[in-house]
Coordinates of C-alpha atoms and ligand atoms in Angstrom, one line a residue:
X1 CA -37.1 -24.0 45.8
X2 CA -35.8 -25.9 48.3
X3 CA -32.1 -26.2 48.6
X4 CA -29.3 -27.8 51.3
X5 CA -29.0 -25.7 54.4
X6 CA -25.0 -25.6 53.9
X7 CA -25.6 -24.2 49.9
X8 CA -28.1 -21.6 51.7
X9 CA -25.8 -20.3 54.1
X10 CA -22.7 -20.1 51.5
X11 CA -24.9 -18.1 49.2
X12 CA -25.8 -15.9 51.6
X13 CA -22.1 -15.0 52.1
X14 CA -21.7 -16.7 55.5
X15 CA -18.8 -18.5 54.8
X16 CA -17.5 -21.4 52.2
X17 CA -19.8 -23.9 51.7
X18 CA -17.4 -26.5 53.7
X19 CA -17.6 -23.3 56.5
X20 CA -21.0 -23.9 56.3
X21 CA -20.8 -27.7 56.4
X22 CA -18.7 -27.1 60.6
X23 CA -20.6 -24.3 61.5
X24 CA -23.9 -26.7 61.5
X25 CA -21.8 -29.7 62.9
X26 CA -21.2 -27.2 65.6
X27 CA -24.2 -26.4 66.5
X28 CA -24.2 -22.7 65.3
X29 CA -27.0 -23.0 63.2
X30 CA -30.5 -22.9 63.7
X31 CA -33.9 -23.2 61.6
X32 CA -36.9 -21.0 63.4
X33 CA -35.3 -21.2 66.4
X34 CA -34.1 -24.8 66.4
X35 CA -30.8 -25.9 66.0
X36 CA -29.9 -28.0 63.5
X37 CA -26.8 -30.3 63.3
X38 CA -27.6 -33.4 60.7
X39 CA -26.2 -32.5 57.5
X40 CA -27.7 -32.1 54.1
X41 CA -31.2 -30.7 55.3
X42 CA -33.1 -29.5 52.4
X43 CA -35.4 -26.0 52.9
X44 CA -37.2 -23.5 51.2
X45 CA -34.8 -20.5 52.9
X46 CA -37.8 -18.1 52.0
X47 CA -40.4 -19.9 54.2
X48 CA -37.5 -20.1 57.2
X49 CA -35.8 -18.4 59.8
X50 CA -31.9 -19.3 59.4
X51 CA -29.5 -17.9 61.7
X52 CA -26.1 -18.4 62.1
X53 CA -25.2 -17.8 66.1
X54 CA -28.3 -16.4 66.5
X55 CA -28.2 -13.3 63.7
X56 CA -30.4 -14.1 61.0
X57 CA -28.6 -14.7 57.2
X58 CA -29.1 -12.1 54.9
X59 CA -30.1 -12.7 51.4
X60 CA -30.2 -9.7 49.7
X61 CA -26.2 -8.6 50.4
X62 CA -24.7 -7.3 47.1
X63 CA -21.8 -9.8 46.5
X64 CA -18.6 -8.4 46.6
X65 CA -14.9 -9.5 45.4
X66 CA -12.0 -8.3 46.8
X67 CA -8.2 -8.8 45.5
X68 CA -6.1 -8.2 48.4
X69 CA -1.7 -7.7 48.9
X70 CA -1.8 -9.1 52.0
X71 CA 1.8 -7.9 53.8
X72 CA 3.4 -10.5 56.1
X73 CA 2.5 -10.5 59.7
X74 CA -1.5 -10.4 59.2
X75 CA -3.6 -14.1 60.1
X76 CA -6.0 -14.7 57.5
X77 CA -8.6 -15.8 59.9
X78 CA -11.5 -13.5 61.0
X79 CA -10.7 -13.6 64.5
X80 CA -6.9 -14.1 66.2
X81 CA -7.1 -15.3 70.1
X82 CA -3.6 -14.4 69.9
X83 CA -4.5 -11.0 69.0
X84 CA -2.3 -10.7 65.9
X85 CA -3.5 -8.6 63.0
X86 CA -6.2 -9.4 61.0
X87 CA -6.1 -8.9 57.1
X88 CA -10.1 -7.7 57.5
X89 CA -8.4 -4.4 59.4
X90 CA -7.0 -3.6 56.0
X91 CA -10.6 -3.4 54.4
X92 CA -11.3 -0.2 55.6
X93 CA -14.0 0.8 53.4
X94 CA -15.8 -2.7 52.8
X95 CA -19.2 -3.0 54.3
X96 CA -19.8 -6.3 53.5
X97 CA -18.8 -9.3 55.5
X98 CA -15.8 -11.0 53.6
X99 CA -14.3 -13.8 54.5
X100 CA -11.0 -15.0 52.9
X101 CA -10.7 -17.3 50.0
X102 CA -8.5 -20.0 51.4
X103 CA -5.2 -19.0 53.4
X104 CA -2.0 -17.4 53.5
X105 CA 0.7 -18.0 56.4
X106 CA 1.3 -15.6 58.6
X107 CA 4.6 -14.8 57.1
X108 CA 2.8 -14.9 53.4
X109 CA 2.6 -12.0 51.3
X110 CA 0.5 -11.2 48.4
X111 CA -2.9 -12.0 46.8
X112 CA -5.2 -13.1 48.5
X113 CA -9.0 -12.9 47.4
X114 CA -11.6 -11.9 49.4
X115 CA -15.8 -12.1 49.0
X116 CA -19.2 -13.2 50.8
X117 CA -19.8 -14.9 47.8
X118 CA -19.0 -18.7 49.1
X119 CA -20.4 -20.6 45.9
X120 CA -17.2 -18.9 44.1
X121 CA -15.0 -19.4 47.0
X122 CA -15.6 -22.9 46.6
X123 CA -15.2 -23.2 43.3
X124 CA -11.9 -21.7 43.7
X125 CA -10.4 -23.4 46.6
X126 CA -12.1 -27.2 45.9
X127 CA -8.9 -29.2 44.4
X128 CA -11.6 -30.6 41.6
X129 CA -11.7 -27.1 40.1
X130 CA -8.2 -27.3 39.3
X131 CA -7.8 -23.1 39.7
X132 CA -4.0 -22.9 39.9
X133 CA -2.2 -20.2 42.2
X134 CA 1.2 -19.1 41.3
X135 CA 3.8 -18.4 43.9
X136 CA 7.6 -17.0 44.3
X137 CA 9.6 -18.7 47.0
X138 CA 13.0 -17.4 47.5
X139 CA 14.6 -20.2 48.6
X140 CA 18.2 -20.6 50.4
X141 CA 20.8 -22.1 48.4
X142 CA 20.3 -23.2 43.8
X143 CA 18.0 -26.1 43.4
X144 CA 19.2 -28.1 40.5
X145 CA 17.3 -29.3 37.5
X146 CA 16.6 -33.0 39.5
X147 CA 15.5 -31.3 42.3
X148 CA 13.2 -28.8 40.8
X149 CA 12.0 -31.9 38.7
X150 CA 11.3 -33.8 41.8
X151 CA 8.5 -30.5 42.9
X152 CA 7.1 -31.1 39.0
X153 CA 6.3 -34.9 39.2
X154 CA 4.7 -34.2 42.5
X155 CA 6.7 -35.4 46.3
X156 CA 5.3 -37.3 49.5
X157 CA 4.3 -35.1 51.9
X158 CA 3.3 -36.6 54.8
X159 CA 2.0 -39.5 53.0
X160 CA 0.8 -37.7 50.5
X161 CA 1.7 -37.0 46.6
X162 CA 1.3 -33.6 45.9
X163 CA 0.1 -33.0 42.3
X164 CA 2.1 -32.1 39.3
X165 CA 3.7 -28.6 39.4
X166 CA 4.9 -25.9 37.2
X167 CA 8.7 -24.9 38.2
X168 CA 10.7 -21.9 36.8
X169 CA 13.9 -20.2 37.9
X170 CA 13.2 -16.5 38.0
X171 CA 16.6 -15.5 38.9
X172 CA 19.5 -16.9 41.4
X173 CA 21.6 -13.6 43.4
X174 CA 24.6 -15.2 45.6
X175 CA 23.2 -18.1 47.8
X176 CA 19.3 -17.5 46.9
X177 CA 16.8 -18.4 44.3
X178 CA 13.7 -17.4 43.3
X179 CA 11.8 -20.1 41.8
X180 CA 8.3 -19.3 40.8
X181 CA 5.8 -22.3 41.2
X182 CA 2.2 -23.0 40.2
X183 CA 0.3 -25.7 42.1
X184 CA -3.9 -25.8 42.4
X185 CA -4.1 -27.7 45.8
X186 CA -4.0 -25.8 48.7
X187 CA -2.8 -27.6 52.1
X188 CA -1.5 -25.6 55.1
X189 CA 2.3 -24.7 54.1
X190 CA 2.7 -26.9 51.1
X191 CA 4.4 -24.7 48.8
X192 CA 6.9 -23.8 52.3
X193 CA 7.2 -28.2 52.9
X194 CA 7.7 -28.3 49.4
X195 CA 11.4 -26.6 49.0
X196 CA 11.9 -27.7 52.2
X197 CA 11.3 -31.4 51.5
X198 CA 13.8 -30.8 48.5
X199 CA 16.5 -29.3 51.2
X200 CA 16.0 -25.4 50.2
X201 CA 14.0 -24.0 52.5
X202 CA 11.6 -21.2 51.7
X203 CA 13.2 -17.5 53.3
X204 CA 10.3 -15.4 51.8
X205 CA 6.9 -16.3 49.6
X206 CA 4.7 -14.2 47.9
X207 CA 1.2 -15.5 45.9
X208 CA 1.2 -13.8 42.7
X209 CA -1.9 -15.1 41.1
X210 CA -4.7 -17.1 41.3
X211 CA -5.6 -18.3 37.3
X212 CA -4.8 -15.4 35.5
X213 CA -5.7 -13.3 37.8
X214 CA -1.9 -11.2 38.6
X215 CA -1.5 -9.2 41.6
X216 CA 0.1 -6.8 39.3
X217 CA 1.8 -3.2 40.7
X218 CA -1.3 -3.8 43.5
X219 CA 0.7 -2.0 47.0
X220 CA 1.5 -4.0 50.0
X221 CA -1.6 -3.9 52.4
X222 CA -3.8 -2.4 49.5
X223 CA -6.7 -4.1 48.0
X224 CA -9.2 -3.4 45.0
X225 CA -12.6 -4.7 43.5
X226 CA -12.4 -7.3 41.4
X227 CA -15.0 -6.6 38.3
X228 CA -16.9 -9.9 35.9
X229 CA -13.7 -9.6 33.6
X230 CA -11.2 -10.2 36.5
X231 CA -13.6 -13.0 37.7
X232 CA -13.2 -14.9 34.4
X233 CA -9.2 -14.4 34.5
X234 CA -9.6 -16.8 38.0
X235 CA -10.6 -19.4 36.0
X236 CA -8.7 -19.2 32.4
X237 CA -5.9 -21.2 32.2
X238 CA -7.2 -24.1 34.1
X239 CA -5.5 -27.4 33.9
X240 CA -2.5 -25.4 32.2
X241 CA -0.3 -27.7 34.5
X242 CA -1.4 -30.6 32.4
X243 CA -1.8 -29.5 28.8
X244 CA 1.7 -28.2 28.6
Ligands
URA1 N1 2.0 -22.4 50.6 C1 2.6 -22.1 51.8 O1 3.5 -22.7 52.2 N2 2.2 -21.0 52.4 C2 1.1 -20.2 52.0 O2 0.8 -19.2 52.6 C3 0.5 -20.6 50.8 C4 0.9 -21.7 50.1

């Protein structure tokens, strides 16, 4: 069956399918032997040679899916030229090659899923899926009600409305709050630009969910495999933001 080089490579756990899509606009990809940088070539991957900087894709990898507590102080990325941390030094045990579901900052904590499966990474990071991650900022200082009702009905940033969010007070000590918030998009440092767009800036944020799917009494810098059931939890409760 003949399918679109970028769905090919995702499936073969390479990366996300938008991965995919730079990695051929790079020129890292090549079909028997030539490389191949026009998007949206359709193959047979059975009757080709695909390689992705030069090592062949593998087909037959057993997909894997990892839930992760990522501590603060680890990149996300797969390589650092800085030479910070990388979360993949916490997967000890995991053959496979991951690759992270979307991001967390550097200073991030929490979950943060990891798989070579990139048809359900995309499906969990693409905005059009609506898969809604839950956060807890502590923030400096006791947003009121307007404010906190200014992150619901969605704020410019950067030109930009962000989309409807879900806002709670979990509990205000002295001259903190933390306010747990559930958005489904995913751009670099909203929930952070957020509170700070709103004047309380964010002093600590940890991802508790994505979906359903809780983090639970998972340890700091632990991880476990995520089974079918815990697959399904991703994706129940979708569009919660909007039938409530
Ligand atoms: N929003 C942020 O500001 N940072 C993250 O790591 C994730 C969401």
């Amino acid at each position: 069956m003949k399918e679109r080089l970028q769905k090919i490579i995702a499936q073969a756990g390479v990366a996300s399918r938008r991965a995919a899509e730079e990695y051929i606009r790079a020129g890292r990809v090549a079909v028997d032997g030539t490389t191949v940088t026009e998007m949206g070539l359709q193959l047979d991957a059975g009757r080709h040679r695909i390689t992705v900087d030069g090592k062949p894709i593998a087909r037959e990898e057993q997909l894997v899916y990892i839930l992760l507590n990522k501590p603060a102080g680890y990149v996300t990325t797969l390589s650092d030229p800085q030479g910070r941390p990388l979360i993949t030094s916490l997967l000890r045990e995991v053959k496979e090659r991951v690759f992270p579901v979307g991001r967390l900052d550097l200073d991030t904590e929490g979950a943060l899923i990891l798989t070579n499966d990139g048809e359900l990474a995309n499906r969990i990071i693409h905005p059009k899926y609506e898969v809604n991650k839950t956060y807890v900022a502590t923030v400096k200082g006791r947003p009121d009600r307007r404010q906190l009702r200014r992150l619901e009905e969605g704020i410019l940033l950067e030109g930009h409305k962000t989309w409807p969010a879900k806002v709670r007070v979990v509990r205000q000590e002295g001259e903190t709050s933390a306010i747990e918030i559930i958005i489904h998009e995913g751009k670099k440092r909203q929930v952070r630009k957020m509170f700070a767009a709103i004047g309380h800036p964010v002093l600590h944020l940890q991802r508790i969910a994505y979906g359903k799917l809780r983090l639970g009494a998972l340890p700091l810098g632990s991880y476990r495999y995520l089974n079918q059931k815990d697959l399904t939890q991703i994706f129940a409760g979708k569009n919660m933001l909007y039938n409530s």
